[in-house]
Amino acid sequence: MNQYVHQISESYINLPTDTWMPVNNKFKPLCSDQLSAGVYYTPNKNYAFSAEGYYKWLNHILDYKDGYNYLSSFAEWENKFTAGKGNTYGIELFARKETGKITGYIGYALSWNNRQFDEINHGKSFPAKFDNRHKLNIVANWQINKKVELNASWTYMTGNRVTVSFENQQILGQVQSPQTGNIYPGQPLLPHFHPDEGVGYYTTRNNFRLPAYHRLDLGINIYRSLKKGRTGIWNISIYNAYCYMAPVGIYKRFWTQNPMGSGYYPENKSDCYFETLRLIPIIPSVSYTYKF
Protein backbone atom coordinates (compact mmCIF):
# COMPACT_ATOMS: atom_id res chain seq x y z
CA MET A 1 0.00 0.00 0.00
CA ASN A 2 1.28 3.50 -0.85
CA GLN A 3 0.42 6.82 0.77
CA TYR A 4 1.27 10.03 -1.06
CA VAL A 5 0.94 12.41 1.89
CA HIS A 6 3.23 12.01 4.93
CA GLN A 7 1.98 12.54 8.49
CA ILE A 8 4.83 13.79 10.69
CA SER A 9 4.37 13.87 14.47
CA GLU A 10 6.08 16.22 16.91
CA SER A 11 8.04 14.11 19.43
CA TYR A 12 8.56 16.74 22.13
CA ILE A 13 4.91 17.37 22.95
CA ASN A 14 1.77 15.24 22.84
CA LEU A 15 -0.60 17.66 21.13
CA PRO A 16 -2.47 17.37 17.80
CA THR A 17 0.24 19.34 15.98
CA ASP A 18 1.03 16.80 13.27
CA THR A 19 2.34 18.08 9.95
CA TRP A 20 1.14 16.74 6.60
CA MET A 21 3.75 16.90 3.84
CA PRO A 22 3.34 16.00 0.15
CA VAL A 23 5.73 13.72 -1.71
CA ASN A 24 8.26 15.28 -4.07
CA ASN A 25 11.47 14.42 -5.91
CA LYS A 26 13.35 14.06 -2.61
CA PHE A 27 10.85 12.09 -0.54
CA LYS A 28 9.09 9.01 -1.91
CA PRO A 29 5.55 7.90 -1.00
CA LEU A 30 5.18 5.94 2.22
CA CYS A 31 5.07 2.24 1.37
CA SER A 32 3.78 -0.50 3.66
CA ASP A 33 3.39 -4.27 3.47
CA GLN A 34 1.34 -6.21 5.98
CA LEU A 35 1.06 -9.87 6.89
CA SER A 36 -1.89 -10.86 9.07
CA ALA A 37 -3.75 -13.96 10.21
CA GLY A 38 -6.85 -14.41 12.31
CA VAL A 39 -9.33 -16.79 13.88
CA TYR A 40 -13.05 -15.93 13.87
CA TYR A 41 -15.75 -17.73 15.85
CA THR A 42 -19.51 -17.12 15.90
CA PRO A 43 -21.18 -19.71 18.16
CA ASN A 44 -24.66 -18.25 17.60
CA LYS A 45 -26.40 -15.08 16.47
CA ASN A 46 -25.80 -13.41 19.84
CA TYR A 47 -22.01 -13.49 20.11
CA ALA A 48 -18.95 -13.12 17.88
CA PHE A 49 -15.28 -13.56 18.78
CA SER A 50 -12.05 -12.96 16.89
CA ALA A 51 -8.28 -13.01 17.39
CA GLU A 52 -5.84 -11.51 14.89
CA GLY A 53 -2.10 -11.15 14.63
CA TYR A 54 -0.24 -8.87 12.24
CA TYR A 55 3.19 -7.60 11.21
CA LYS A 56 3.59 -4.47 9.09
CA TRP A 57 6.73 -3.21 7.32
CA LEU A 58 6.95 0.55 6.71
CA ASN A 59 9.33 2.25 4.25
CA HIS A 60 10.02 5.88 3.31
CA ILE A 61 8.66 7.24 6.61
CA LEU A 62 9.41 10.91 7.28
CA ASP A 63 10.39 12.37 10.65
CA TYR A 64 12.10 15.46 12.00
CA LYS A 65 15.89 15.32 12.16
CA ASP A 66 17.67 15.66 15.48
CA GLY A 67 18.00 19.36 16.23
CA TYR A 68 15.38 20.28 13.63
CA ASN A 69 14.16 23.25 15.69
CA TYR A 70 17.32 25.14 14.77
CA LEU A 71 16.33 25.04 11.09
CA SER A 72 13.81 27.84 11.16
CA SER A 73 13.63 28.84 7.49
CA PHE A 74 10.34 27.73 5.94
CA ALA A 75 11.91 27.85 2.49
CA GLU A 76 14.24 25.06 3.62
CA TRP A 77 11.47 22.82 4.94
CA GLU A 78 12.88 19.74 3.20
CA ASN A 79 16.01 19.99 5.35
CA LYS A 80 13.97 19.48 8.52
CA PHE A 81 13.02 15.92 7.60
CA THR A 82 14.71 12.64 6.91
CA ALA A 83 13.38 9.36 5.52
CA GLY A 84 13.61 5.99 7.23
CA LYS A 85 11.78 2.76 7.92
CA GLY A 86 9.78 1.11 10.66
CA ASN A 87 7.69 -1.81 11.73
CA THR A 88 4.64 -2.44 13.83
CA TYR A 89 3.28 -5.75 15.06
CA GLY A 90 0.91 -7.16 17.63
CA ILE A 91 -2.29 -9.05 18.37
CA GLU A 92 -5.92 -7.93 18.60
CA LEU A 93 -8.71 -9.67 20.53
CA PHE A 94 -12.37 -8.82 20.03
CA ALA A 95 -15.69 -10.00 21.51
CA ARG A 96 -19.14 -8.65 20.58
CA LYS A 97 -22.70 -9.17 21.84
CA GLU A 98 -25.03 -8.29 18.97
CA THR A 99 -28.58 -8.97 20.13
CA GLY A 100 -30.78 -8.37 23.16
CA LYS A 101 -31.51 -5.28 25.23
CA ILE A 102 -27.85 -5.03 26.23
CA THR A 103 -25.31 -5.04 23.40
CA GLY A 104 -21.70 -3.99 23.08
CA TYR A 105 -18.16 -5.18 22.59
CA ILE A 106 -14.74 -5.51 24.21
CA GLY A 107 -11.57 -4.99 22.18
CA TYR A 108 -7.97 -5.39 23.33
CA ALA A 109 -4.73 -4.82 21.41
CA LEU A 110 -1.12 -5.58 22.35
CA SER A 111 1.29 -3.90 19.94
CA TRP A 112 4.82 -2.62 19.28
CA ASN A 113 5.73 0.29 17.00
CA ASN A 114 9.37 1.07 16.07
CA ARG A 115 11.25 3.47 13.78
CA GLN A 116 14.80 3.64 12.38
CA PHE A 117 16.51 6.54 10.55
CA ASP A 118 20.13 7.01 9.55
CA GLU A 119 20.08 10.64 10.74
CA ILE A 120 18.13 10.15 13.97
CA ASN A 121 19.21 8.52 17.22
CA HIS A 122 22.63 7.62 15.74
CA GLY A 123 20.94 5.25 13.32
CA LYS A 124 19.58 3.04 16.12
CA SER A 125 16.00 1.83 16.28
CA PHE A 126 13.68 3.65 18.71
CA PRO A 127 10.00 3.40 19.68
CA ALA A 128 7.54 5.54 17.74
CA LYS A 129 5.51 8.29 19.39
CA PHE A 130 2.38 6.12 19.21
CA ASP A 131 4.03 3.01 20.63
CA ASN A 132 1.00 2.30 22.81
CA ARG A 133 1.65 -1.12 24.25
CA HIS A 134 -1.89 -1.82 25.51
CA LYS A 135 -5.24 -0.60 24.22
CA LEU A 136 -8.62 -1.56 25.69
CA ASN A 137 -12.09 -0.46 24.59
CA ILE A 138 -15.32 -1.46 26.33
CA VAL A 139 -18.66 -0.30 24.88
CA ALA A 140 -22.13 -1.10 26.24
CA ASN A 141 -25.60 -0.09 25.03
CA TRP A 142 -28.79 -0.70 27.03
CA GLN A 143 -32.11 -0.38 25.21
CA ILE A 144 -34.39 0.22 28.20
CA ASN A 145 -37.47 0.53 26.00
CA LYS A 146 -38.41 1.87 22.58
CA LYS A 147 -37.93 5.45 23.73
CA VAL A 148 -34.84 5.40 25.97
CA GLU A 149 -31.36 4.05 25.32
CA LEU A 150 -28.31 4.31 27.58
CA ASN A 151 -24.75 3.94 26.37
CA ALA A 152 -21.32 3.94 27.96
CA SER A 153 -17.79 3.47 26.70
CA TRP A 154 -14.48 3.19 28.53
CA THR A 155 -11.11 3.58 26.83
CA TYR A 156 -7.68 2.74 28.21
CA MET A 157 -4.39 3.20 26.39
CA THR A 158 -0.75 3.06 27.40
CA GLY A 159 0.67 6.58 27.22
CA ASN A 160 2.35 8.02 24.13
CA ARG A 161 6.10 8.49 24.03
CA VAL A 162 7.85 11.88 24.07
CA THR A 163 11.46 13.03 24.04
CA VAL A 164 12.76 14.62 27.25
CA SER A 165 16.19 15.61 28.56
CA PHE A 166 17.18 14.24 31.95
CA GLU A 167 20.10 16.64 32.36
CA ASN A 168 21.46 19.91 31.00
CA GLN A 169 24.82 20.68 29.44
CA GLN A 170 27.09 23.65 29.95
CA ILE A 171 27.27 26.20 27.13
CA LEU A 172 30.74 27.08 25.88
CA GLY A 173 31.63 30.36 24.28
CA GLN A 174 33.75 30.71 21.15
CA VAL A 175 37.15 32.31 20.61
CA GLN A 176 38.41 33.34 17.17
CA SER A 177 42.15 33.28 16.51
CA PRO A 178 43.33 36.69 15.24
CA GLN A 179 46.11 34.97 13.28
CA THR A 180 44.21 32.22 11.46
CA GLY A 181 40.58 33.26 11.89
CA ASN A 182 39.72 29.76 13.17
CA ILE A 183 37.07 29.45 15.87
CA TYR A 184 37.77 27.37 19.00
CA PRO A 185 35.74 26.54 22.13
CA GLY A 186 36.30 29.15 24.79
CA GLN A 187 35.29 29.67 28.41
CA PRO A 188 31.85 28.61 29.66
CA LEU A 189 29.19 31.24 29.15
CA LEU A 190 27.80 30.27 32.56
CA PRO A 191 30.79 30.35 34.95
CA HIS A 192 28.65 29.27 37.92
CA PHE A 193 26.75 26.53 36.14
CA HIS A 194 23.66 25.10 37.81
CA PRO A 195 21.76 22.04 36.59
CA ASP A 196 18.74 24.16 35.67
CA GLU A 197 20.82 26.23 33.25
CA GLY A 198 22.46 25.43 29.94
CA VAL A 199 20.79 23.39 27.23
CA GLY A 200 18.94 20.09 27.47
CA TYR A 201 20.87 16.91 26.66
CA TYR A 202 18.76 14.29 24.89
CA THR A 203 20.03 10.72 25.00
CA THR A 204 17.58 8.95 22.67
CA ARG A 205 14.44 9.79 20.71
CA ASN A 206 11.10 9.11 22.44
CA ASN A 207 12.86 8.08 25.65
CA PHE A 208 9.96 8.74 28.04
CA ARG A 209 6.44 7.34 28.23
CA LEU A 210 3.62 9.56 29.42
CA PRO A 211 1.10 8.25 31.98
CA ALA A 212 -1.67 6.05 30.66
CA TYR A 213 -4.71 7.60 29.01
CA HIS A 214 -8.20 6.50 30.06
CA ARG A 215 -11.66 7.98 29.74
CA LEU A 216 -15.32 7.15 30.48
CA ASP A 217 -18.07 8.53 28.23
CA LEU A 218 -21.76 8.31 29.13
CA GLY A 219 -24.86 9.12 27.12
CA ILE A 220 -28.61 8.78 26.87
CA ASN A 221 -30.78 8.83 23.73
CA ILE A 222 -34.45 9.76 24.03
CA TYR A 223 -36.54 8.87 20.96
CA ARG A 224 -39.78 10.61 20.10
CA SER A 225 -42.11 9.53 17.31
CA LEU A 226 -43.35 12.39 15.16
CA LYS A 227 -45.93 12.72 12.42
CA LYS A 228 -45.53 11.07 9.02
CA GLY A 229 -43.14 8.43 10.36
CA ARG A 230 -40.49 10.93 11.36
CA THR A 231 -38.37 10.67 14.52
CA GLY A 232 -36.75 13.15 16.88
CA ILE A 233 -33.81 12.08 19.04
CA TRP A 234 -32.49 13.98 22.02
CA ASN A 235 -28.97 13.06 23.07
CA ILE A 236 -27.36 14.04 26.37
CA SER A 237 -23.72 13.02 26.69
CA ILE A 238 -20.88 13.42 29.16
CA TYR A 239 -17.37 13.22 27.73
CA ASN A 240 -14.74 12.17 30.28
CA ALA A 241 -17.31 11.54 33.00
CA TYR A 242 -14.85 11.21 35.90
CA CYS A 243 -12.80 14.19 34.66
CA TYR A 244 -9.44 12.53 34.18
CA MET A 245 -7.14 15.25 32.84
CA ALA A 246 -5.14 13.48 30.16
CA PRO A 247 -1.41 14.37 30.06
CA VAL A 248 -0.45 16.03 26.78
CA GLY A 249 3.06 17.21 27.59
CA ILE A 250 5.86 17.11 30.11
CA TYR A 251 8.29 19.74 31.29
CA LYS A 252 11.33 19.65 33.54
CA ARG A 253 11.69 21.31 36.93
CA PHE A 254 14.58 21.42 39.40
CA TRP A 255 14.70 21.21 43.17
CA THR A 256 17.60 21.98 45.51
CA GLN A 257 18.55 20.16 48.69
CA ASN A 258 19.40 23.16 50.85
CA PRO A 259 19.17 22.49 54.61
CA MET A 260 19.32 26.24 55.31
CA GLY A 261 16.01 26.86 53.59
CA SER A 262 15.97 29.22 50.63
CA GLY A 263 18.82 30.05 48.30
CA TYR A 264 20.56 28.41 45.39
CA TYR A 265 24.30 27.86 45.68
CA PRO A 266 26.86 26.06 43.50
CA GLU A 267 27.72 23.64 46.29
CA ASN A 268 24.15 22.41 46.68
CA LYS A 269 23.17 19.03 45.31
CA SER A 270 20.44 19.56 42.73
CA ASP A 271 18.23 17.22 40.75
CA CYS A 272 15.35 17.46 38.32
CA TYR A 273 11.78 16.25 38.36
CA PHE A 274 9.03 16.34 35.77
CA GLU A 275 5.53 17.75 35.74
CA THR A 276 2.84 16.93 33.22
CA LEU A 277 0.61 19.35 31.36
CA ARG A 278 -2.97 18.07 31.45
CA LEU A 279 -5.94 19.22 29.38
CA ILE A 280 -9.55 18.36 28.43
CA PRO A 281 -11.73 18.01 31.56
CA ILE A 282 -15.32 16.76 31.72
CA ILE A 283 -17.41 18.06 28.80
CA PRO A 284 -21.23 17.76 28.77
CA SER A 285 -23.17 18.14 25.53
CA VAL A 286 -26.75 18.16 24.26
CA SER A 287 -27.85 17.51 20.69
CA TYR A 288 -31.05 16.93 18.75
CA THR A 289 -31.44 14.79 15.62
CA TYR A 290 -34.43 15.00 13.30
CA LYS A 291 -34.93 12.00 11.01
CA PHE A 292 -37.27 12.17 8.03
mmCIF file of C-alpha atoms in Angstrom, residues 10 106 156 186 243 255 257 261:
data_model
loop_
_atom_site.group_PDB
_atom_site.id
_atom_site.type_symbol
_atom_site.label_atom_id
_atom_site.label_comp_id
_atom_site.label_asym_id
_atom_site.label_seq_id
_atom_site.Cartn_x
_atom_site.Cartn_y
_atom_site.Cartn_z
ATOM 1 C CA GLU A 10 6.078 16.217 16.909
ATOM 2 C CA ILE A 106 -14.743 -5.506 24.206
ATOM 3 C CA TYR A 156 -7.685 2.742 28.211
ATOM 4 C CA GLY A 186 36.304 29.153 24.795
ATOM 5 C CA CYS A 243 -12.804 14.195 34.657
ATOM 6 C CA TRP A 255 14.698 21.205 43.170
ATOM 7 C CA GLN A 257 18.549 20.157 48.688
ATOM 8 C CA GLY A 261 16.008 26.859 53.592
#
